[in-house]
mmCIF file of C-alpha atoms in Angstrom:
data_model
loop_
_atom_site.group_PDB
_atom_site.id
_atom_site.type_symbol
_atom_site.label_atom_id
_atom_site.label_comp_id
_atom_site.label_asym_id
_atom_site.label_seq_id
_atom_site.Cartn_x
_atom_site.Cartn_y
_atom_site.Cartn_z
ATOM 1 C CA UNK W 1 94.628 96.404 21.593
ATOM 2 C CA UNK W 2 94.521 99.490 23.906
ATOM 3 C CA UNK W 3 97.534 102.172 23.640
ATOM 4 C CA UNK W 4 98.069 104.310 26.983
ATOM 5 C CA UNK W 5 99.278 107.926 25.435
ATOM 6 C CA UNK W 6 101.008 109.155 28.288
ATOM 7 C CA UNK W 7 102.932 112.903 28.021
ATOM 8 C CA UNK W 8 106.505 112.832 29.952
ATOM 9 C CA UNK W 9 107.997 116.081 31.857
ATOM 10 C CA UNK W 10 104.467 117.374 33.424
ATOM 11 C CA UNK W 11 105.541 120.638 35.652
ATOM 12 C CA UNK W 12 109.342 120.835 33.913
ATOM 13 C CA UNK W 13 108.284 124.405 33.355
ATOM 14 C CA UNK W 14 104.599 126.539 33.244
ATOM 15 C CA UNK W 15 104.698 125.779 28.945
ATOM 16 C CA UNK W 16 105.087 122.159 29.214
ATOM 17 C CA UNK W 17 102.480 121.434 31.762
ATOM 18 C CA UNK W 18 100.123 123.783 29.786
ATOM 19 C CA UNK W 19 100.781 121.751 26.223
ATOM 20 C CA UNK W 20 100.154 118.439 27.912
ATOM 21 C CA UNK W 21 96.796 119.528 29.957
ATOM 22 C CA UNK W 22 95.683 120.633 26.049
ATOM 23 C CA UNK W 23 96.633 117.493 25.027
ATOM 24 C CA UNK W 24 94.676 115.667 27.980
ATOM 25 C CA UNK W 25 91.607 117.642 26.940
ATOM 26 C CA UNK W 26 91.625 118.309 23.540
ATOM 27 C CA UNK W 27 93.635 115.467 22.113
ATOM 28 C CA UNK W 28 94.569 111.742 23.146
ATOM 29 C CA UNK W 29 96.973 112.556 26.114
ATOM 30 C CA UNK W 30 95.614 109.842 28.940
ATOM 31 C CA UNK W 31 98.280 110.246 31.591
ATOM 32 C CA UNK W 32 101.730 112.398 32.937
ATOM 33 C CA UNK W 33 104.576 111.887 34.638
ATOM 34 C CA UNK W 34 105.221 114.354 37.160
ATOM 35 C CA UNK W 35 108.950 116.404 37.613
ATOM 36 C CA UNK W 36 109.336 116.335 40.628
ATOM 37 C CA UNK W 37 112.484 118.723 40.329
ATOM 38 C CA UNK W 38 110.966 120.822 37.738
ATOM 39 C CA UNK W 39 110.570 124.381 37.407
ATOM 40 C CA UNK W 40 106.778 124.550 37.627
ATOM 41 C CA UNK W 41 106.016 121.080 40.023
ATOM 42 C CA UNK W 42 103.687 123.339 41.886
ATOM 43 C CA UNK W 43 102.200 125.026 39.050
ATOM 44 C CA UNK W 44 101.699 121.552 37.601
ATOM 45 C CA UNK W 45 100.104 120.109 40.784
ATOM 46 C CA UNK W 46 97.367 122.544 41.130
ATOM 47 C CA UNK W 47 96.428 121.929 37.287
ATOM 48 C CA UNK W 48 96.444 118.145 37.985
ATOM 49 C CA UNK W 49 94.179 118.913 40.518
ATOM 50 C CA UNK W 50 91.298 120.543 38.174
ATOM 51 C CA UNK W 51 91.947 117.706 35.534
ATOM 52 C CA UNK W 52 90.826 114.114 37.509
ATOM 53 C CA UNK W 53 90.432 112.357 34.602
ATOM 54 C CA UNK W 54 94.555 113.063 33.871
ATOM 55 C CA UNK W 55 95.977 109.831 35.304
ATOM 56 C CA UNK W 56 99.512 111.270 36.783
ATOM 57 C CA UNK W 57 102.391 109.227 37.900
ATOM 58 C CA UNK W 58 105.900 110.469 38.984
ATOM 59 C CA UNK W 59 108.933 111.018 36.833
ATOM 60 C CA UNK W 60 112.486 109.212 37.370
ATOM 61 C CA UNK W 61 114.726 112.281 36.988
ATOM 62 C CA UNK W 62 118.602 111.495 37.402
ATOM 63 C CA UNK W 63 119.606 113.892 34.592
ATOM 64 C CA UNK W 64 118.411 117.182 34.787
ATOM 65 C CA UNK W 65 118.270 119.928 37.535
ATOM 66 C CA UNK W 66 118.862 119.868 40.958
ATOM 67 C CA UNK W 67 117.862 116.648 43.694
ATOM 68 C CA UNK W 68 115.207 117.179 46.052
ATOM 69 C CA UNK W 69 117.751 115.631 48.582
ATOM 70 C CA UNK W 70 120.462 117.373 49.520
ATOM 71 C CA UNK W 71 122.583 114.345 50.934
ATOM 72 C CA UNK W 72 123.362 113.115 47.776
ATOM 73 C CA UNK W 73 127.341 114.235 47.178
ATOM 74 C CA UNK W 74 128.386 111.259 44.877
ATOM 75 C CA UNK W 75 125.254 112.047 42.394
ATOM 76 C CA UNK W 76 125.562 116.059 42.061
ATOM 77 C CA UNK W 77 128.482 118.220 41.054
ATOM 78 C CA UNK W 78 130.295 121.090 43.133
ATOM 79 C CA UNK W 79 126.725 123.518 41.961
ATOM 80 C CA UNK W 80 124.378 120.948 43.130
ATOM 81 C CA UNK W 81 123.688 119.125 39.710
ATOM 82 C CA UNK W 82 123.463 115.777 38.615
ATOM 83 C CA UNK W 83 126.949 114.482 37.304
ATOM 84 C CA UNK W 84 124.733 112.117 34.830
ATOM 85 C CA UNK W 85 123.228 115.089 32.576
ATOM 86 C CA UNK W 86 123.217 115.280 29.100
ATOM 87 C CA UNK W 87 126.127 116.561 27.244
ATOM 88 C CA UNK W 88 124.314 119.264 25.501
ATOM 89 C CA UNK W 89 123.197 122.145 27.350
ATOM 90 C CA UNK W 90 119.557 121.863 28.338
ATOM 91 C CA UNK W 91 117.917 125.633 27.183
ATOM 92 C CA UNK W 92 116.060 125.395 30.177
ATOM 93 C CA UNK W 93 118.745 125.300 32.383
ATOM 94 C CA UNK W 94 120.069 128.616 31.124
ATOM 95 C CA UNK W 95 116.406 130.664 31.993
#
C-alpha cells in the first residue's frame, strides 16, 4: 500500500507555506493544496516553483477570507466574506 502525505493550506500565510516546503524536503510531505485566497498565494507560488518534486494541487476554499470573484453577493457578507465561515474567529483573520 502507498500513502500520498499531502499538506493542506499551502500560501494561507508566509509561515505555513514555509512549514510545509520543510516538510516536502526534510520530512514525508509529497504534495499541497494551494489557497488560492490566501495571504501569501504569491509567496507560495514562487516557492512551488524552486520545489518540482512538490506535487501541488488547488484548495476548495468556501470558508475563510475573501472570493477571488467579486460577483458573488449570495456567498459573502456586507465586508466581502464568506457567510459559511467558521464560528470561531480565525487568528489569522485578525493580522
Amino acid at each position: 500500500m502507498k500513502i500520498l502525505i499531502n499538506a493542506d493550506d499551502f500560501g494561507l500565510t508566509k509561515g505555513v507555506t514555509e512549514g510545509i516546503i520543510k516538510a516536502h524536503t526534510e520530512g514525508i510531505v509529497q504534495s499541497t493544496t494551494l489557497m488560492m485566497n490566501g495571504k501569501a498565494t504569491q509567496y507560495a507560488i514562487a516557492k512551488a516553483k524552486k520545489q518540482p518534486s512538490l506535487q501541488v494541487g488547488i484548495h476548495l476554499v468556501l470558508t475563510w477570507g475573501k472570493p477571488l470573484n467579486n460577483d458573488l453577493a449570495i456567498l459573502t457578507n456586507k465586508d466581502g466574506f464568506s457567510n459559511f465561515q467558521n464560528q470561531k474567529k480565525s487568528f489569522i483573520q485578525k493580522n
